[in-house]
Coordinates of C-alpha atoms in Angstrom, one line a residue:
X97 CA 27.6 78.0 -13.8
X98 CA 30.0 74.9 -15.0
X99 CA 27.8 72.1 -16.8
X100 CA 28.7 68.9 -17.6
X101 CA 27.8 67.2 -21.0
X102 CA 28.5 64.4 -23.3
X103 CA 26.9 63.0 -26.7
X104 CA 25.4 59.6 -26.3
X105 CA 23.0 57.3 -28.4
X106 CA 19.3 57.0 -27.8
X107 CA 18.7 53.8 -26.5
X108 CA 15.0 53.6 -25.1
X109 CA 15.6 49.5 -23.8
X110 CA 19.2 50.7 -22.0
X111 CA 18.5 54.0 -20.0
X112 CA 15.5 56.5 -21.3
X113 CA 12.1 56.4 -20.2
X114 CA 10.6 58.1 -23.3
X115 CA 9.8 57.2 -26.3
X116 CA 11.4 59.3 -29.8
X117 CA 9.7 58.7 -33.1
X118 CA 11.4 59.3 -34.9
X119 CA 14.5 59.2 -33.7
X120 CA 16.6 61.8 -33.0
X121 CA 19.7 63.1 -34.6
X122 CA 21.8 63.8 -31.0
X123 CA 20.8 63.3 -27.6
X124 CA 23.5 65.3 -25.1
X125 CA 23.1 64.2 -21.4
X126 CA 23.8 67.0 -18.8
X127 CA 24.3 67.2 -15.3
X128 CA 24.1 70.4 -13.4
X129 CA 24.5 71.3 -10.2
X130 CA 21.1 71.5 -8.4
X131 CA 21.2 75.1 -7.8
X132 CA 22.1 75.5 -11.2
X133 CA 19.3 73.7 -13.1
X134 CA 16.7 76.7 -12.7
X135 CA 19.3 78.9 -14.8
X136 CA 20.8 76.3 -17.0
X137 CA 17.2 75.7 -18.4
X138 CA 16.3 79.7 -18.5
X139 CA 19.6 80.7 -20.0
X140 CA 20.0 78.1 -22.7
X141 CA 16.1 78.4 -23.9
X142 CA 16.1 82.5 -23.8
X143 CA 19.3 82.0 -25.9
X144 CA 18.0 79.5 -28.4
X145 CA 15.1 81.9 -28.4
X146 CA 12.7 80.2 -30.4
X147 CA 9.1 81.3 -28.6
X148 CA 6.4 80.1 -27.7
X149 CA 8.3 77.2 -25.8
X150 CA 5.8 74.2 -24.2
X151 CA 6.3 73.4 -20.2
X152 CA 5.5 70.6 -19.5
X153 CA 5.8 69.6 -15.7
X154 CA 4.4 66.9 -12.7
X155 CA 2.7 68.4 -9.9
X156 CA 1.3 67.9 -6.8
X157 CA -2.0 66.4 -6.5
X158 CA -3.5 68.1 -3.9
X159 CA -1.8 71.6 -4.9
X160 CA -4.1 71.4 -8.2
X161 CA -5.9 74.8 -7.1
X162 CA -2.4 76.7 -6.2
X163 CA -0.9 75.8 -9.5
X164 CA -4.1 76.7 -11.4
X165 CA -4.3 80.0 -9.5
X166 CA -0.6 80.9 -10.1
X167 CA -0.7 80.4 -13.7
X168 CA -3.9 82.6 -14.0
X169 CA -1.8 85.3 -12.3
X170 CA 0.6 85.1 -15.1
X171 CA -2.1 84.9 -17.8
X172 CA -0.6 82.2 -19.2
X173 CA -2.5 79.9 -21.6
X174 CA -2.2 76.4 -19.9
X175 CA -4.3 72.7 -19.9
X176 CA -3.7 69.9 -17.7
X177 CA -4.7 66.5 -17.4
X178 CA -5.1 63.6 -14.2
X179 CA -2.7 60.2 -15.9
X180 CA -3.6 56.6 -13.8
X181 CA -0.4 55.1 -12.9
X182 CA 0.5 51.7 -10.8
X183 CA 3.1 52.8 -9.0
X184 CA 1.9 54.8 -6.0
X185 CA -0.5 54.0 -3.9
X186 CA -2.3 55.2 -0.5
X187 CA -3.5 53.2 2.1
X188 CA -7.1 54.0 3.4
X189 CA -9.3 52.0 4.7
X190 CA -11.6 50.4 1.6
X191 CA -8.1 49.5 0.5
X192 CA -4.7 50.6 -1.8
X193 CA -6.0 54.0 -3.6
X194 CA -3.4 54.7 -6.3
X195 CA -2.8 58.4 -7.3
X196 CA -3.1 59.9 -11.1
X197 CA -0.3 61.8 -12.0
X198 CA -1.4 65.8 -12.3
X199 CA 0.5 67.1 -15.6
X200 CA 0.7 70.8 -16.9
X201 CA 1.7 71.9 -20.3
X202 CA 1.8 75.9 -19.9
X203 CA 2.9 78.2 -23.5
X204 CA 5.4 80.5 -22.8
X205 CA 5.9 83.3 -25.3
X206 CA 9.0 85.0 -23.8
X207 CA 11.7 85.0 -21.8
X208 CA 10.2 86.8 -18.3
X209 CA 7.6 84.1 -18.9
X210 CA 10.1 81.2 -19.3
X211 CA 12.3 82.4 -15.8
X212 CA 8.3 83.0 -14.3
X213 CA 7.2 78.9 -15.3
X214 CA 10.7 77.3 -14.3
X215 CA 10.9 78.7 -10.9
X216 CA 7.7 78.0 -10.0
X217 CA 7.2 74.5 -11.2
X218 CA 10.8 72.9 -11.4
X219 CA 10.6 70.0 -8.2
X220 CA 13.3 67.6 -8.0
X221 CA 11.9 64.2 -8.7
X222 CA 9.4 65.2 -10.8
X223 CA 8.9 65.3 -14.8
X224 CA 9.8 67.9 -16.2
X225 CA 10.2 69.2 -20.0
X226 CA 10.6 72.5 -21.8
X227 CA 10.3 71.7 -25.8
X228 CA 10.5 74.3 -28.5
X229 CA 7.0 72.7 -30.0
X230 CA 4.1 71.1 -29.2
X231 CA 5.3 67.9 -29.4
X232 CA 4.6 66.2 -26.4
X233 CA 1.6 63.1 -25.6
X234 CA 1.0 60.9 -23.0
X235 CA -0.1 57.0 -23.1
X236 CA -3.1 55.7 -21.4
X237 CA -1.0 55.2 -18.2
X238 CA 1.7 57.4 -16.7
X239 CA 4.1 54.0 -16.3
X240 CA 3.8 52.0 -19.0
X241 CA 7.0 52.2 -22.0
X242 CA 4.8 54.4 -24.5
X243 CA 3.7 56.8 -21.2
X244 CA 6.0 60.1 -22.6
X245 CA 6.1 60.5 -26.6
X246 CA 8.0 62.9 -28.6
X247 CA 7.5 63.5 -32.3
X248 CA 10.5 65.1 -33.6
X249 CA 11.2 66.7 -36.8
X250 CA 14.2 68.6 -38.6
X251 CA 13.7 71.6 -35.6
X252 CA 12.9 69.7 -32.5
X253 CA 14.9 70.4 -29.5
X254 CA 13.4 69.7 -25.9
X255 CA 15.0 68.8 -22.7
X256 CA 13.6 66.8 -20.1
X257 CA 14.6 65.5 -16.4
X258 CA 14.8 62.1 -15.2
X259 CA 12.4 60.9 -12.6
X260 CA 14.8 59.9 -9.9
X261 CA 18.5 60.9 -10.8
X262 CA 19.7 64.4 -11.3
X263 CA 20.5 64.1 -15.0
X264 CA 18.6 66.0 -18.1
X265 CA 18.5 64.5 -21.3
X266 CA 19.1 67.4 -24.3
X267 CA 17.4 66.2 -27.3
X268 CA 17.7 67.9 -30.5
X269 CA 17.4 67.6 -34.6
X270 CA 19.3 71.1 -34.6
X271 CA 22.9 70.8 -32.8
X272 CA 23.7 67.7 -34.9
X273 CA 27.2 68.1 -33.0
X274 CA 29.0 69.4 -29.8
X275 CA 30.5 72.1 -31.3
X276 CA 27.2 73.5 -32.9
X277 CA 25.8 73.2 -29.4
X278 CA 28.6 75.2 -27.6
X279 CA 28.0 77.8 -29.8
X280 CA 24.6 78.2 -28.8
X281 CA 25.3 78.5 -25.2
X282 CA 25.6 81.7 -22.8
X283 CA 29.1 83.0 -22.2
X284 CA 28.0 82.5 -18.5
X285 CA 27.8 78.5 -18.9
X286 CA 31.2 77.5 -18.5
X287 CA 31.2 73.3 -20.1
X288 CA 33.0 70.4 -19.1
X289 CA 32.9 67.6 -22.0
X290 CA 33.1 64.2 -20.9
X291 CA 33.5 61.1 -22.7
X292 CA 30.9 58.3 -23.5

C-alpha cells in the first residue's frame, strides 16, 4: 500500500472543517488510494495500538436499524445521536423536509474489532473518525464552524476524512515530526513525502 503524506499547519479559516482546542502540535494530511483507506486506517491504528479506540462515523438515515443491529452482533458498546443540519433537504409535499445527520461513536477494544467497525462503516463522502480517546462533540447543528470539536491533550492522535475530497487529515500531539511518524508505520505502508 504506497501513502502519500506531508506536514502542514492547522488553519481552521483556510481548509479544515473542525475545530482543535487546543491546537494541535502536527497535523499530517494523507491521501490513499481508495481501495487502500480500509487498511491504511486498520494497519496504522492496530500498530499504534493504544485501545479502546472511539469510531466515530455518518450513516445512513434510513439504515438506522441495520447499523444498530450489526453493532449488536459484534457486542460492541455504541451510542448515537440525530444532528439538524441546513444543507440537505427533501421535497415532499407540506414542503422542504431537511434530514438530521445519523452519527455513531462505537468503542473498540482490539484490533479484530477495529478491522470489524472500519469495514462496515467506512462510506466515501461521509464523516468519518477513529481517535485514540473520547474526545469528540458535536455543536447544535451538523453545519455550522463549531459542528466537529476535538479536545486534544499531550496523547491525542485521531484521524478523520473530509466530507467531499478523498484526503484524511492525521492529527496528533504524539508524532511531533515526520520521522517519529514513519517509525510508527507498518513495514507494509510504503510513504511518499511531499512538500507543503
Amino acid at each position: 500500500m504506497k501513502i502519500y503524506i506531508r506536514e502542514q499547519m492547522y488553519d481552521f479559516k483556510q481548509c479544515h472543517d473542525f475545530l482543535v482546542k487546543p491546537l494541535p502540535e502536527t497535523v499530517y494530511d494523507i491521501y490513499v488510494e481508495d481501495e487502500d483507506i480500509e487498511e491504511f486506517f486498520i494497519s496504522f491504528f492496530s500498530e499504534l495500538n493504544q485501545f479502546p479506540l472511539y469510531i466515530i462515523y455518518e450513516w445512513y438515515d434510513f439504515d438506522f436499524d441495520g447499523m444498530k443491529e450489526r453493532l449488536d452482533k459484534l457486542h460492541l458498546i455504541y451510542s448515537h445521536k440525530f444532528i439538524p443540519q441546513n444543507s440537505v433537504c427533501t421535497i415532499t409535499e407540506q414542503g422542504d423536509t431537511y434530514l438530521d445527520v445519523l452519527i455513531f461513536t462505537v468503542k473498540v477494544t482490539d484490533g479484530n474489532q477495529l478491522a470489524e467497525v472500519v469495514k462496515k462503516s467506512l462510506v466515501p463522502y461521509h464523516l468519518f473518525i477513529i481517535s485514540n480517546q473520547d474526545n469528540v462533540t458535536f455543536g447544535e447543528m451538523y453545519d455550522q464552524e463549531d459542528s466537529i470539536q476535538f479536545k486534544m491533550n499531550e496523547s491525542t492522535t485521531f484521524c478523520k476524512m473530509q466530507f467531499d475530497v478523498p484526503a484524511t487529515y492525521l492529527v496528533t500531539n504524539q508524532f511531533k515530526n515526520m520521522n517519529n511518524l514513519l517509525a510508527s508505520l507498518s513495514e507494509k505502508i510504503k510513504v511518499v513525502k511531499e512538500n507543503e
